[in-house]
Short mmCIF file of C-alpha atoms and ligand atoms in Angstrom, two decimals:
data_model
loop_
_atom_site.label_atom_id
_atom_site.label_comp_id
_atom_site.label_asym_id
_atom_site.label_seq_id
_atom_site.Cartn_x
_atom_site.Cartn_y
_atom_site.Cartn_z
CA MET H 1 -8.59 -11.84 -13.36
CA ASP H 2 -10.53 -9.00 -11.77
CA LYS H 3 -10.97 -6.49 -14.60
CA GLN H 4 -10.71 -3.50 -12.26
CA HIS H 5 -7.31 -4.59 -11.02
CA LYS H 6 -5.76 -5.84 -14.24
CA VAL H 7 -2.21 -4.49 -14.44
CA LEU H 8 -0.76 -6.26 -17.50
CA PRO H 9 -1.86 -5.38 -21.04
CA ASN H 10 -3.17 -8.04 -23.41
CA ILE H 11 -0.07 -8.34 -25.64
CA ALA H 12 -1.84 -10.77 -28.01
CA GLU H 13 -4.08 -7.91 -29.21
CA MET H 14 -1.10 -5.75 -30.11
CA GLY H 15 0.17 -7.42 -33.30
CA ASP H 16 3.88 -7.85 -34.11
CA LEU H 17 6.09 -6.04 -31.59
CA SER H 18 9.37 -7.58 -32.77
CA ALA H 19 10.16 -4.86 -35.32
CA MET H 20 9.83 -2.07 -32.73
CA ASP H 21 12.67 -0.51 -30.79
CA CYS H 22 12.41 -0.32 -26.98
CA GLU H 23 10.79 3.09 -26.87
CA ALA H 24 8.21 2.24 -29.53
CA LYS H 25 7.46 -1.01 -27.72
CA ALA H 26 7.04 0.80 -24.39
CA ASP H 27 4.72 3.32 -26.09
CA ALA H 28 2.69 0.52 -27.72
CA ILE H 29 2.34 -1.31 -24.42
CA GLU H 30 1.36 1.89 -22.64
CA GLU H 31 -1.21 2.68 -25.33
CA GLN H 32 -2.66 -0.83 -25.07
CA MET H 33 -2.99 -0.37 -21.31
CA ILE H 34 -4.77 2.94 -21.80
CA ARG H 35 -7.04 1.27 -24.38
CA GLU H 36 -7.91 -1.39 -21.82
CA LEU H 37 -8.37 1.31 -19.23
CA ASN H 38 -10.82 3.12 -21.47
CA ILE H 39 -12.71 -0.08 -22.14
CA SER H 40 -12.78 -0.86 -18.43
CA ILE H 41 -14.19 2.53 -17.42
CA SER H 42 -16.72 2.65 -20.22
CA GLY H 43 -17.64 -1.05 -20.12
CA ASP H 44 -20.81 -2.62 -18.83
CA HIS H 45 -21.00 -2.22 -15.07
CA SER H 46 -24.74 -2.67 -14.99
CA GLY H 47 -24.59 -5.64 -12.64
CA GLU H 48 -22.41 -3.84 -10.11
CA ARG H 49 -23.58 -1.51 -7.39
CA PRO H 50 -21.62 1.76 -7.42
CA PRO H 51 -19.90 2.48 -4.08
CA THR H 52 -21.25 5.08 -1.68
CA VAL H 53 -19.28 8.16 -0.66
CA ALA H 54 -18.68 6.54 2.75
CA GLU H 55 -17.32 3.36 1.13
CA ILE H 56 -14.92 5.40 -1.01
CA GLU H 57 -13.71 7.29 2.06
CA GLU H 58 -13.11 4.05 3.94
CA GLU H 59 -10.50 3.14 1.32
CA ILE H 60 -8.34 6.23 1.88
CA PRO H 61 -6.09 4.75 4.60
CA ARG H 62 -5.63 1.55 2.54
CA ARG H 63 -3.87 3.44 -0.26
CA THR H 64 -0.25 4.60 -0.53
CA TYR H 65 -1.21 7.67 -2.57
CA ARG H 66 -4.03 10.16 -2.75
CA ARG H 67 -6.51 9.96 -5.61
CA GLY H 68 -5.89 13.51 -6.75
CA VAL H 69 -2.26 12.86 -7.74
CA GLY H 70 -1.44 13.38 -11.43
CA PHE H 71 -0.89 10.53 -13.88
CA LEU H 72 2.75 11.51 -14.43
CA PHE H 73 3.55 10.82 -10.79
CA VAL H 74 1.37 7.80 -10.00
CA PRO H 75 0.05 6.37 -13.26
CA SER H 76 -3.72 5.85 -13.15
CA ALA H 77 -3.88 5.95 -9.39
CA ASN H 78 -7.58 5.24 -9.11
CA LYS H 79 -9.50 2.20 -7.97
CA TRP H 80 -11.43 2.11 -11.24
CA PHE H 81 -8.40 2.11 -13.47
CA GLN H 82 -5.57 1.06 -11.32
CA PHE H 83 -2.04 0.49 -12.58
CA ALA H 84 -0.64 1.66 -9.26
CA ASN H 85 1.52 -1.45 -8.97
CA ASP H 86 3.39 -0.59 -12.15
CA ASN H 87 6.72 1.15 -12.01
CA VAL H 88 6.98 4.44 -13.84
CA ARG H 89 9.41 4.44 -16.76
CA VAL H 90 12.28 6.67 -17.83
CA LEU H 91 10.90 9.63 -19.78
CA SER H 92 12.37 10.59 -23.14
CA ARG H 93 14.22 13.89 -23.24
CA LEU H 94 12.20 16.82 -24.55
CA PRO H 95 13.74 19.13 -27.19
CA GLU H 96 15.49 22.25 -25.88
CA ARG H 97 12.51 24.43 -26.85
CA PRO H 98 9.58 22.11 -26.43
CA THR H 99 6.31 22.79 -28.19
CA LEU H 100 2.79 21.74 -27.28
CA ALA H 101 3.06 18.88 -29.80
CA ASP H 102 6.25 17.65 -28.06
CA PHE H 103 4.41 17.56 -24.73
CA PHE H 104 1.57 15.64 -26.37
CA LYS H 105 3.96 13.05 -27.79
CA GLN H 106 6.32 12.72 -24.83
CA ARG H 107 4.45 13.67 -21.65
CA PHE H 108 0.66 13.57 -21.99
CA THR H 109 0.73 9.80 -22.40
CA CYS H 110 -2.09 8.93 -19.99
CA THR H 111 -4.55 11.62 -21.04
CA ARG H 112 -3.63 11.76 -24.76
CA ASN H 113 -6.05 9.18 -26.13
CA HIS H 114 -8.97 10.63 -24.26
CA VAL H 115 -8.41 14.27 -25.28
CA LEU H 116 -7.52 13.42 -28.89
CA GLN H 117 -10.74 11.45 -29.21
CA SER H 118 -12.73 14.24 -27.56
CA ALA H 119 -11.26 16.78 -29.99
CA GLY H 120 -11.93 14.39 -32.89
CA LEU H 121 -15.55 14.09 -31.81
CA ALA H 122 -15.82 17.89 -31.55
CA MET H 123 -14.41 18.16 -35.07
CA ARG H 124 -16.90 15.63 -36.45
CA ASN H 125 -19.69 17.50 -34.66
CA GLY H 126 -18.71 20.69 -36.50
CA MET H 127 -17.58 22.65 -33.45
CA SER H 128 -15.61 25.90 -33.80
CA GLU H 129 -11.81 25.70 -33.85
CA GLU H 130 -11.67 27.24 -30.36
CA ILE H 131 -13.98 24.56 -28.93
CA ILE H 132 -11.99 21.82 -30.70
CA LEU H 133 -8.83 23.26 -29.11
CA ALA H 134 -10.51 23.41 -25.67
CA CYS H 135 -11.52 19.73 -26.08
CA LEU H 136 -7.96 18.87 -27.08
CA LEU H 137 -6.55 20.52 -23.94
CA HIS H 138 -9.34 19.99 -21.44
CA ASP H 139 -7.93 17.12 -19.34
CA VAL H 140 -4.16 17.15 -19.90
CA ALA H 141 -3.58 19.01 -16.60
CA GLN H 142 -4.50 15.69 -14.98
CA GLU H 143 -0.95 14.67 -15.80
CA ILE H 144 0.07 16.93 -12.87
CA MET H 145 -3.06 17.06 -10.73
CA LYS H 146 -6.50 15.49 -10.99
CA THR H 147 -8.08 17.44 -8.12
CA ASP H 148 -9.67 20.57 -9.60
CA HIS H 149 -8.09 19.72 -12.97
CA GLY H 150 -10.35 22.21 -14.76
CA TRP H 151 -8.80 25.09 -12.85
CA TRP H 152 -5.28 23.68 -13.20
CA GLY H 153 -5.84 23.29 -16.94
CA GLY H 154 -7.35 26.74 -17.38
CA GLN H 155 -4.31 28.24 -15.64
CA LEU H 156 -1.78 26.06 -17.50
CA PHE H 157 -3.03 27.28 -20.88
CA GLU H 158 -4.15 30.82 -20.04
CA PRO H 159 -1.04 32.64 -21.37
CA TYR H 160 -1.16 30.79 -24.69
CA VAL H 161 -4.82 30.63 -25.73
CA SER H 162 -7.77 33.01 -25.99
CA GLU H 163 -9.75 33.87 -22.87
CA ARG H 164 -12.64 31.94 -24.33
CA VAL H 165 -10.61 28.73 -24.68
CA SER H 166 -9.21 28.91 -21.12
CA PHE H 167 -12.76 29.64 -19.86
CA ALA H 168 -14.04 26.45 -21.52
CA ILE H 169 -11.16 24.38 -20.13
CA ARG H 170 -11.49 25.78 -16.59
CA TYR H 171 -15.23 25.39 -16.26
CA HIS H 172 -15.91 22.10 -18.05
CA GLN H 173 -15.05 20.42 -14.73
CA ALA H 174 -17.91 22.03 -12.78
CA LEU H 175 -20.44 21.56 -15.61
CA ARG H 176 -19.86 17.80 -15.73
CA TYR H 177 -21.99 17.35 -12.59
CA TYR H 178 -25.02 19.14 -14.04
CA PRO H 179 -27.20 17.77 -16.86
CA ASP H 180 -28.35 19.98 -19.71
CA GLU H 181 -31.20 18.35 -21.60
CA SER H 182 -31.15 21.05 -24.29
CA VAL H 183 -27.91 19.55 -25.64
CA GLY H 184 -28.49 15.95 -24.52
CA TYR H 185 -25.94 16.04 -21.72
CA GLU H 186 -26.60 13.66 -18.82
CA TYR H 187 -24.78 13.12 -15.53
CA PRO H 188 -21.99 10.64 -16.39
CA ASP H 189 -22.66 7.17 -15.01
CA VAL H 190 -18.93 6.72 -14.41
CA TYR H 191 -19.12 9.56 -11.83
CA ARG H 192 -21.35 7.40 -9.62
CA ARG H 193 -18.47 4.96 -9.46
CA ILE H 194 -15.67 7.54 -9.15
CA PHE H 195 -17.31 9.88 -6.61
CA GLY H 196 -19.94 7.61 -5.04
CA SER H 197 -23.62 7.02 -5.80
CA ASP H 198 -24.76 9.62 -3.23
CA TYR H 199 -22.12 12.26 -4.03
CA VAL H 200 -23.13 15.93 -3.85
CA PRO H 201 -20.65 18.40 -5.39
CA PRO H 202 -19.21 20.90 -2.87
CA PRO H 203 -20.61 24.47 -2.70
CA TYR H 204 -17.82 26.03 -4.81
CA ILE H 205 -18.71 23.69 -7.69
CA GLU H 206 -22.42 24.55 -7.37
CA GLN H 207 -21.61 28.30 -7.22
CA THR H 208 -19.30 28.00 -10.23
CA TYR H 209 -22.01 26.17 -12.16
CA GLN H 210 -24.54 28.92 -11.36
CA MET H 211 -22.08 31.58 -12.50
CA VAL H 212 -21.13 29.76 -15.72
CA ARG H 213 -24.77 28.92 -16.50
CA LYS H 214 -25.48 32.64 -16.85
CA HIS H 215 -22.25 33.51 -18.67
CA ARG H 216 -22.22 34.37 -22.39
CA TRP H 217 -19.61 31.63 -22.95
CA TYR H 218 -21.61 28.94 -21.13
CA MET H 219 -22.03 26.89 -24.32
CA ASP H 220 -18.27 26.85 -24.94
CA ALA H 221 -17.65 25.10 -21.62
CA ARG H 222 -20.79 22.98 -22.06
CA MET H 223 -19.62 21.79 -25.48
CA VAL H 224 -16.43 20.45 -23.87
CA THR H 225 -18.59 18.27 -21.62
CA VAL H 226 -20.79 17.22 -24.54
CA ASN H 227 -17.74 16.12 -26.54
CA ASP H 228 -15.93 14.60 -23.53
CA TYR H 229 -15.41 11.12 -24.90
CA TYR H 230 -15.27 8.18 -22.53
CA ALA H 231 -15.57 5.24 -24.88
CA PHE H 232 -12.52 4.02 -26.72
CA ASP H 233 -13.02 3.47 -30.41
CA PRO H 234 -10.28 1.06 -31.60
CA ASP H 235 -10.56 2.43 -35.16
CA ALA H 236 -10.17 6.03 -34.12
CA VAL H 237 -7.15 7.92 -35.43
CA VAL H 238 -5.60 9.25 -32.27
CA THR H 239 -2.63 11.37 -33.25
CA ILE H 240 -1.97 15.05 -32.76
CA GLU H 241 -1.45 15.60 -36.51
CA PRO H 242 -5.08 16.41 -37.50
CA PHE H 243 -5.04 19.22 -34.93
CA LEU H 244 -1.70 20.85 -35.75
CA ASP H 245 -3.27 23.53 -37.98
CA ILE H 246 -5.75 24.52 -35.25
CA ILE H 247 -2.90 24.61 -32.71
CA GLY H 248 -0.91 26.78 -35.13
CA ARG H 249 -3.77 29.25 -35.47
CA HIS H 250 -4.94 29.38 -31.83
CA PHE H 251 -2.04 28.40 -29.55
CA LYS H 252 0.67 31.05 -29.00
CA GLN H 253 3.71 28.82 -28.87
CA PRO H 254 6.50 30.71 -27.01
CA LYS H 255 9.68 30.80 -29.10
CA GLU H 256 11.83 29.94 -26.05
CA GLY H 257 9.82 26.75 -25.53
CA LEU H 258 7.09 25.92 -23.00
CA GLY H 259 8.63 26.11 -19.53
CA GLN H 260 11.49 28.37 -20.69
CA ASP H 261 9.46 31.51 -21.39
CA ASN H 262 9.20 33.04 -17.91
CA SER H 263 5.43 33.11 -18.02
CA PRO H 264 3.44 32.87 -14.77
CA VAL H 265 2.96 29.15 -15.49
CA SER H 266 6.43 28.19 -16.76
CA HIS H 267 7.04 26.21 -13.57
CA MET H 268 3.98 24.06 -14.31
CA TRP H 269 5.38 23.15 -17.74
CA ARG H 270 8.80 22.44 -16.20
CA THR H 271 7.12 20.18 -13.66
CA ILE H 272 5.56 18.22 -16.51
CA ALA H 273 8.88 18.22 -18.38
CA THR H 274 10.95 16.97 -15.41
CA PRO H 275 8.71 15.16 -12.91
CA ASP H 276 11.67 13.11 -11.64
CA LEU H 277 13.44 16.12 -10.10
CA PRO H 278 13.37 15.58 -6.31
CA LEU H 279 12.99 19.27 -5.47
FE1 FE2 T 1 -12.29 16.82 -17.27
FE1 FE2 T 2 -12.52 14.54 -20.26
#
């Protein structure tokens, strides 16, 4: 089967599912699919020619969705990791006052592995707690919106984290297009496939890069890109638990619950909590 269009997980690799209840089974299957997704985007594409920008644009009218849509609404809606033929499933009910950890366990299901592994890498690399937190949060806004996800993420977390952490989340997106040899960061090969081999970032990305490059917190945002982890390690421990202490120290959890606290971004948390509401 064409690896890029594989929609069913390899159940044989998943061990004994018989002892699991329905929800655990659904989670295990979903995690296996994400594992395969991660392998497929980080695998060896050396024999394949990346598409051009024009070839990517030609595909737009052949899709029933736009590529910027968040994972919660159209799971993995992207040619390079496409499960777009899958139905979405019924989401488990969040607690009345949901915490960040609840969102991680019950809503950030498509981005969770990637950000947990990025934060784990940052921890192993001896990064500060604020950078580890920024790595942990850097891509979860893609559950709502992939387009400009750095800005969406910076805004989503702004009321609850330090200015420095939201800066790193917001601007990691723009920095990903620009190498920095001083820290061994290269342009990601996967971007040639996602954006096209001849892609040039738009002027606002270039201007943002120039601004961030001169900023005193440049390295905070840069370290998110350095620890952005695109290879799945099957032995990695990918749970939120190792990060709960850092969350406790650096994330201002509202006592009313995320989405119930009347902050300027409560509606964004409610959208993540209840993406099936029609209006
Ligand atoms: Fe990102
Ligand atoms: Fe990332």
